[in-house]
Coordinates of C-alpha atoms in Angstrom, one line a residue:
M20 CA -59.8 80.0 -38.6
K21 CA -63.4 79.0 -39.2
L22 CA -62.5 75.3 -38.6
L23 CA -60.9 76.4 -35.3
S24 CA -64.0 78.4 -34.4
L25 CA -66.3 75.4 -35.0
S26 CA -64.0 73.2 -32.9
R27 CA -63.9 75.8 -30.2
K28 CA -67.7 75.9 -30.1
E29 CA -67.9 72.1 -29.9
S30 CA -65.3 72.1 -27.1
Q31 CA -67.3 74.7 -25.1
D32 CA -70.5 72.7 -25.6
I33 CA -68.8 69.6 -24.2
L34 CA -67.3 71.3 -21.2
S35 CA -70.6 73.0 -20.4
N36 CA -72.5 69.7 -20.6
K37 CA -73.0 68.7 -16.9
I38 CA -74.1 65.2 -17.9
Y39 CA -70.8 64.7 -19.8
L40 CA -68.8 65.8 -16.8
M41 CA -70.8 63.6 -14.5
V42 CA -70.2 60.6 -16.7
V43 CA -66.4 61.3 -16.5
F44 CA -66.7 61.0 -12.7
V45 CA -68.7 57.8 -13.2
Q46 CA -65.9 56.4 -15.3
L47 CA -63.5 57.2 -12.4
F48 CA -65.7 55.2 -10.0
I49 CA -65.9 52.3 -12.5
I50 CA -62.1 52.2 -12.8
L51 CA -61.5 52.2 -9.1
G52 CA -64.3 49.7 -8.6
A53 CA -62.8 47.3 -11.2
F54 CA -59.3 47.7 -9.7
G55 CA -60.7 47.0 -6.2
L56 CA -62.7 44.0 -7.5
A57 CA -59.6 42.5 -9.2
L58 CA -57.6 43.1 -6.0
V59 CA -60.1 41.4 -3.7
S60 CA -60.9 38.5 -6.0
S61 CA -57.1 37.8 -6.4
M62 CA -56.7 37.6 -2.7
I63 CA -59.8 35.4 -2.0
T64 CA -58.9 32.9 -4.7
D65 CA -55.2 32.5 -4.0
P66 CA -54.2 30.7 -0.8
N67 CA -50.7 32.2 -0.8
M68 CA -52.0 35.7 -1.4
I69 CA -54.5 35.6 1.4
D70 CA -51.7 34.4 3.8
Q71 CA -49.5 37.3 2.6
W72 CA -52.2 39.8 3.4
Q73 CA -52.9 38.1 6.8
G74 CA -56.4 37.2 5.7
S75 CA -56.3 33.6 6.9
A76 CA -56.8 34.7 10.5
A77 CA -60.4 35.8 9.6
I78 CA -61.3 32.4 8.2
K79 CA -62.6 30.2 11.1
V80 CA -62.6 26.4 10.8
G81 CA -64.2 24.3 13.4
I82 CA -62.8 20.9 14.6
T83 CA -63.9 18.7 17.5
Q84 CA -61.8 18.3 20.7
D85 CA -60.9 14.7 19.9
L86 CA -58.7 16.1 17.0
S87 CA -56.7 18.3 19.4
G88 CA -53.0 17.3 19.3
S89 CA -53.5 15.1 16.2
S90 CA -51.4 15.3 13.0
L91 CA -54.5 16.6 11.2
E92 CA -54.7 19.6 13.6
K93 CA -51.0 20.3 12.9
S94 CA -51.7 20.1 9.1
L95 CA -54.5 22.5 9.4
K96 CA -52.4 24.9 11.4
D97 CA -49.7 24.7 8.8
Q98 CA -52.2 26.2 6.4
N99 CA -52.6 29.2 8.7
L100 CA -56.2 28.4 9.4
N101 CA -57.9 29.8 12.5
L102 CA -59.1 26.7 14.4
V103 CA -62.1 26.8 16.8
Y104 CA -62.7 23.7 19.0
Y105 CA -66.0 22.1 19.8
Q106 CA -67.0 19.3 22.1
T107 CA -69.5 17.8 19.6
P108 CA -69.9 18.2 15.8
E109 CA -73.5 19.5 16.4
E110 CA -72.1 22.6 18.2
G111 CA -70.0 23.5 15.2
R112 CA -72.7 22.8 12.7
N113 CA -74.9 25.3 14.4
E114 CA -72.4 28.1 13.6
L115 CA -71.6 26.8 10.1
G116 CA -72.5 29.5 7.6
T117 CA -72.4 32.3 10.2
T118 CA -69.1 32.5 12.1
M119 CA -67.7 29.3 10.7
V120 CA -66.6 28.5 7.2
A121 CA -66.0 24.8 7.6
M122 CA -66.4 22.0 10.2
I123 CA -64.2 18.9 10.4
Y124 CA -64.8 15.9 12.7
L125 CA -64.4 12.2 13.0
T126 CA -67.4 9.9 12.5
N127 CA -66.1 6.7 14.1
S128 CA -63.3 5.1 15.9
Q129 CA -61.6 4.1 12.6
G130 CA -60.8 7.7 12.0
D131 CA -63.1 8.5 9.1
I132 CA -63.1 12.2 8.6
V133 CA -66.1 14.4 7.6
L134 CA -65.7 17.8 6.1
E135 CA -68.7 20.2 5.9
T136 CA -68.2 23.6 4.2
D137 CA -70.3 26.7 3.6
T138 CA -70.1 26.8 -0.2
G139 CA -71.9 30.2 -0.2
N140 CA -69.0 31.9 1.6
V141 CA -66.9 34.2 -0.4
F142 CA -63.8 32.5 0.9
Y143 CA -65.0 29.0 -0.1
P144 CA -62.5 28.5 -3.0
V145 CA -59.4 29.4 -1.0
I146 CA -60.6 27.6 2.2
S147 CA -61.5 24.5 0.2
E148 CA -58.0 24.4 -1.3
K149 CA -56.3 25.0 2.1
I150 CA -58.3 22.2 3.8
N151 CA -57.7 19.8 0.9
R152 CA -54.0 20.5 1.2
A153 CA -54.1 19.7 4.9
L154 CA -56.1 16.5 4.4
D155 CA -53.8 15.3 1.6
S156 CA -50.8 15.8 3.9
Y157 CA -52.6 14.1 6.8
R158 CA -53.6 11.0 4.7
L159 CA -50.1 10.7 3.3
E160 CA -48.7 10.8 6.7
Q161 CA -51.1 8.2 8.0
R162 CA -50.3 5.8 5.1
L163 CA -46.5 6.3 5.6
S164 CA -46.7 5.8 9.4
Q165 CA -48.6 2.5 8.8
Q166 CA -45.7 1.3 6.8
G167 CA -43.4 1.8 9.8
L168 CA -41.6 5.0 8.8
T169 CA -40.4 7.4 11.4
Y170 CA -41.6 11.0 11.7
E171 CA -38.3 12.3 10.2
Q172 CA -38.5 9.9 7.3
I173 CA -42.1 11.0 6.6
K174 CA -41.1 14.7 6.6
V175 CA -38.4 13.9 4.0
I176 CA -40.9 12.2 1.8
Q177 CA -43.4 15.0 2.2
N178 CA -40.8 17.7 1.5
P179 CA -38.2 16.0 -0.8
L180 CA -36.8 19.3 -2.2
V181 CA -35.8 22.6 -0.5
L182 CA -35.6 25.3 -3.1
K183 CA -33.7 28.4 -2.7
E184 CA -35.0 31.4 -4.7
V185 CA -32.3 33.6 -6.2
P186 CA -33.7 36.9 -7.5
V187 CA -32.3 38.0 -10.9
N188 CA -32.6 41.5 -12.4
S189 CA -34.6 42.6 -9.3
N190 CA -34.0 46.2 -10.2
Q191 CA -36.1 45.7 -13.4
T192 CA -39.0 44.3 -11.6
A193 CA -42.3 46.1 -12.3
A194 CA -43.9 47.7 -9.2
L195 CA -47.1 45.7 -9.5
A196 CA -49.9 46.3 -7.0
I197 CA -49.9 42.6 -5.9
D198 CA -47.9 39.6 -7.1
S199 CA -50.7 37.4 -8.3
S200 CA -51.1 35.6 -11.6
Y201 CA -54.9 36.0 -11.4
F202 CA -54.5 39.8 -10.9
V203 CA -52.2 40.2 -13.9
E204 CA -54.5 38.1 -16.0
I205 CA -57.7 40.0 -15.2
M206 CA -56.1 43.4 -15.3
Y207 CA -54.2 43.1 -18.6
G208 CA -56.6 40.6 -20.2
F209 CA -59.8 42.6 -19.7
I210 CA -59.8 45.6 -17.4
I211 CA -57.2 47.7 -19.1
P212 CA -58.7 47.5 -22.6
F213 CA -62.1 48.1 -21.0
I214 CA -60.9 51.2 -19.1
V215 CA -59.1 52.9 -22.0
L216 CA -62.1 52.3 -24.3
L217 CA -64.7 53.7 -22.0
P218 CA -64.1 57.3 -23.1
L219 CA -64.4 56.3 -26.8
F220 CA -67.8 54.6 -26.1
L221 CA -68.9 57.8 -24.6
A222 CA -67.6 59.8 -27.6
S223 CA -69.8 58.1 -30.1
N224 CA -72.8 59.1 -28.0
I225 CA -71.6 62.7 -27.8
V226 CA -71.2 63.0 -31.5
T227 CA -74.7 61.7 -32.2
D228 CA -76.2 64.1 -29.7
S229 CA -74.2 67.0 -31.3
V230 CA -75.1 66.3 -34.9
V231 CA -78.7 65.2 -34.3
G232 CA -79.1 68.1 -31.9
E233 CA -78.3 70.5 -34.8
K234 CA -81.2 68.9 -36.7
E235 CA -83.6 69.2 -33.8
R236 CA -82.7 72.8 -33.2
K237 CA -83.1 73.6 -36.9
T238 CA -79.5 74.8 -37.1
F239 CA -78.2 72.0 -39.3
E240 CA -78.9 74.0 -42.5
V241 CA -77.1 77.0 -41.1
L242 CA -74.1 74.8 -40.4
L243 CA -74.1 73.6 -44.0
M244 CA -74.1 77.2 -45.3
T245 CA -70.8 78.0 -43.5
P246 CA -67.9 78.6 -45.9
L247 CA -66.4 75.2 -45.0
S248 CA -66.4 71.9 -47.0
S249 CA -68.3 68.9 -45.7
S250 CA -65.1 67.2 -44.6
M251 CA -64.0 70.3 -42.7
V252 CA -67.4 70.5 -40.9
V253 CA -67.1 66.9 -39.9
I254 CA -63.6 67.3 -38.7
G255 CA -64.5 70.5 -36.8
K256 CA -67.3 68.5 -35.1
I257 CA -65.5 65.4 -34.2
L258 CA -61.9 66.6 -33.5
P259 CA -62.7 68.1 -30.0
I260 CA -64.7 65.0 -29.0
L261 CA -61.9 62.7 -30.1
L262 CA -59.2 64.8 -28.3
F263 CA -61.2 64.9 -25.1
S264 CA -61.7 61.1 -25.3
L265 CA -57.9 60.6 -25.8
L266 CA -57.1 62.9 -22.9
Q267 CA -59.5 60.9 -20.7
S268 CA -57.8 57.6 -21.8
A269 CA -54.4 59.1 -21.1
A270 CA -55.6 60.2 -17.6
W271 CA -56.9 56.7 -16.9
I272 CA -53.5 55.2 -18.0
L273 CA -51.8 57.6 -15.6
L274 CA -54.2 56.6 -12.8
L275 CA -53.4 52.9 -13.4
E276 CA -49.7 53.7 -13.1
L277 CA -50.4 55.4 -9.8
L278 CA -52.3 52.3 -8.7
K279 CA -49.1 50.3 -9.5
V280 CA -50.5 48.7 -12.7
P281 CA -47.8 49.6 -15.3
V282 CA -49.2 50.2 -18.8
Y283 CA -46.4 49.6 -21.3
H284 CA -46.0 51.4 -24.6
S285 CA -48.7 53.9 -23.7
L286 CA -47.9 56.3 -26.6
L287 CA -48.5 53.5 -29.1
L288 CA -51.6 52.6 -27.2
L289 CA -52.9 56.1 -27.6
V290 CA -52.1 56.0 -31.4
L291 CA -54.2 52.8 -31.6
L292 CA -57.0 54.4 -29.6
F293 CA -57.0 57.4 -31.9
F294 CA -57.9 55.3 -34.9
V295 CA -60.4 53.1 -32.8
G296 CA -62.0 56.4 -31.6
L297 CA -62.1 57.7 -35.2
G298 CA -64.0 54.6 -36.2
F299 CA -66.5 54.9 -33.3
I300 CA -67.1 58.6 -33.9
G301 CA -67.4 58.1 -37.7
L302 CA -70.1 55.5 -37.1
G303 CA -71.8 58.0 -34.8
V304 CA -71.8 60.6 -37.6
I305 CA -73.2 58.0 -40.0
I306 CA -76.0 57.1 -37.6
S307 CA -76.7 60.8 -37.1
M308 CA -77.3 61.2 -40.8
L309 CA -79.7 58.3 -41.0
V310 CA -82.0 59.5 -38.1
D311 CA -83.8 62.7 -37.3
S312 CA -84.2 62.6 -33.5
T313 CA -82.0 62.1 -30.5
K314 CA -84.2 59.2 -29.3
E315 CA -83.6 57.3 -32.5
A316 CA -79.9 58.1 -32.4
N317 CA -79.5 56.9 -28.8
S318 CA -81.3 53.6 -29.6
A319 CA -79.1 53.1 -32.6
I320 CA -75.8 53.9 -30.9
T321 CA -76.8 51.7 -27.9
L322 CA -77.2 48.8 -30.3
L323 CA -73.9 49.7 -32.1
L324 CA -72.0 49.7 -28.8
F325 CA -73.5 46.4 -27.8
L326 CA -72.3 44.8 -31.0
A327 CA -68.9 46.6 -30.7
T328 CA -68.5 45.3 -27.1
F329 CA -69.2 41.7 -28.3
V330 CA -66.7 42.0 -31.2
L331 CA -64.0 43.7 -29.1
F332 CA -64.2 41.7 -25.8
V333 CA -65.4 38.2 -26.6
P334 CA -62.1 37.4 -28.5
L335 CA -60.2 38.1 -25.2
F336 CA -61.8 34.9 -23.8
M337 CA -61.4 32.7 -26.9
D338 CA -58.6 30.3 -27.6
L339 CA -59.2 29.0 -31.2
P340 CA -56.0 28.3 -33.1
W341 CA -57.9 28.3 -36.5
L342 CA -59.1 31.9 -35.8
Q343 CA -55.8 33.1 -34.4
G344 CA -54.9 35.2 -37.5
F345 CA -58.2 37.0 -37.2
L346 CA -58.1 37.4 -33.5
N347 CA -54.7 39.0 -33.6
I348 CA -56.0 42.1 -35.5
I349 CA -58.8 42.7 -33.0
P350 CA -57.9 46.1 -31.3
T351 CA -58.5 44.8 -27.7
V352 CA -56.2 41.8 -28.4
I353 CA -53.6 44.1 -29.7
M354 CA -54.0 46.3 -26.5
V355 CA -53.4 43.2 -24.3
R356 CA -50.3 42.2 -26.2
L357 CA -49.0 45.8 -26.3
T358 CA -49.6 46.9 -22.7
S359 CA -48.6 43.7 -20.9
T360 CA -44.9 43.5 -21.8
P361 CA -42.0 46.0 -21.9
V362 CA -40.6 44.2 -24.9
L363 CA -42.1 45.5 -28.1
D364 CA -42.5 43.1 -31.0
P365 CA -42.1 45.1 -34.2
A366 CA -44.5 42.6 -36.0
L367 CA -47.2 43.9 -33.6
L368 CA -47.2 47.2 -35.3
L369 CA -48.3 45.6 -38.5
S370 CA -51.5 44.4 -36.7
F371 CA -52.4 48.1 -36.4
L372 CA -53.0 48.3 -40.2
P373 CA -56.5 46.7 -40.3
T374 CA -57.8 49.0 -37.6
V375 CA -56.3 52.1 -39.3
V376 CA -57.7 51.1 -42.7
I377 CA -61.2 50.3 -41.4
S378 CA -61.3 53.5 -39.3
L379 CA -60.3 55.7 -42.3
I380 CA -62.9 54.0 -44.5
I381 CA -65.6 54.6 -41.8
F382 CA -64.4 58.3 -41.6
G383 CA -64.6 58.6 -45.3
L384 CA -68.2 57.2 -45.3
S385 CA -69.2 59.6 -42.6
I386 CA -68.1 62.5 -44.8
Y387 CA -70.0 61.0 -47.7
F388 CA -73.2 60.6 -45.8
F389 CA -72.8 64.1 -44.3
K390 CA -72.4 65.6 -47.8
K391 CA -75.4 63.6 -49.1
E392 CA -77.6 64.7 -46.2
G393 CA -76.5 68.3 -46.8
A394 CA -77.3 68.1 -50.5
I395 CA -80.8 66.8 -49.7
R396 CA -81.5 69.5 -47.1
L397 CA -80.2 72.3 -49.3

């Protein structure tokens, strides 16, 4: 009962903390912003995606009138580019970087082509790829026509295969927000682990404020005199924080599902997050035992989170075969493998063990340091 009373008190402190509630809403904006950024960046870096979303019409490319009716004009139109015609190259250059993304013109009677592009434009990667496709098609057509081939023969060479796509198991297709490899890579390879870990980062801050706050309010000794063991006091302190963090992570997972980003094996993910959170909160308790002020605790926890972010997220961008065994037990790497496929590899569950063991060790150390601090103060 006394453990429940302590947990209830901690829960009330959390829910009455306006800053904590504000940070929850900040997390929501971060999640929506990250999703929107992944969505937009996927569209502006994928030529096929920008065509699908009718974005090519907003990308203006200038060409001179002498290219009107040419095969180059046709190749550019095949790329769904919005062409604007000018009498002279100088007219187009004046609008390059404002209303125009690129300018194409001939420099001499031999047909040498000049391409000028605004590299600072957000659409530069996709526009560059589209124009290069058009130029490659144009150059190939020019070379083939010089060899005496007819228009029909040139088209056969340019398009030697006609593929017919036959959907299989379409009823099992995931309802993904957009069909883009870049979107899948950035969402599952970074954003999902980042989103579900956000509440746990916050939890380590909350626990240090809670414990160090007891010292600053001179109520730490009173807490030690309650008829509860040190382990029960630590559990009573951290359990509400850990549960609130897991509820937030579960809510963010549900939000991702609503945004059409399916998170597979979410229950196993929450189990993994429980132990990761236990480790983070345990470290917060240890830090709280080593400092005497909230200012010192905040500085220490900030440094800890910086190191944790480095350890957890840098491996997501590493491809080192000789480190693969170590990388496979990093929690964020496990999250990527767990959430990105509906097929569960049983061997993946074994990779949970290092996280579980390390978290339990950290939790045990937090109880030890708490007991030691209590002995000193009493």
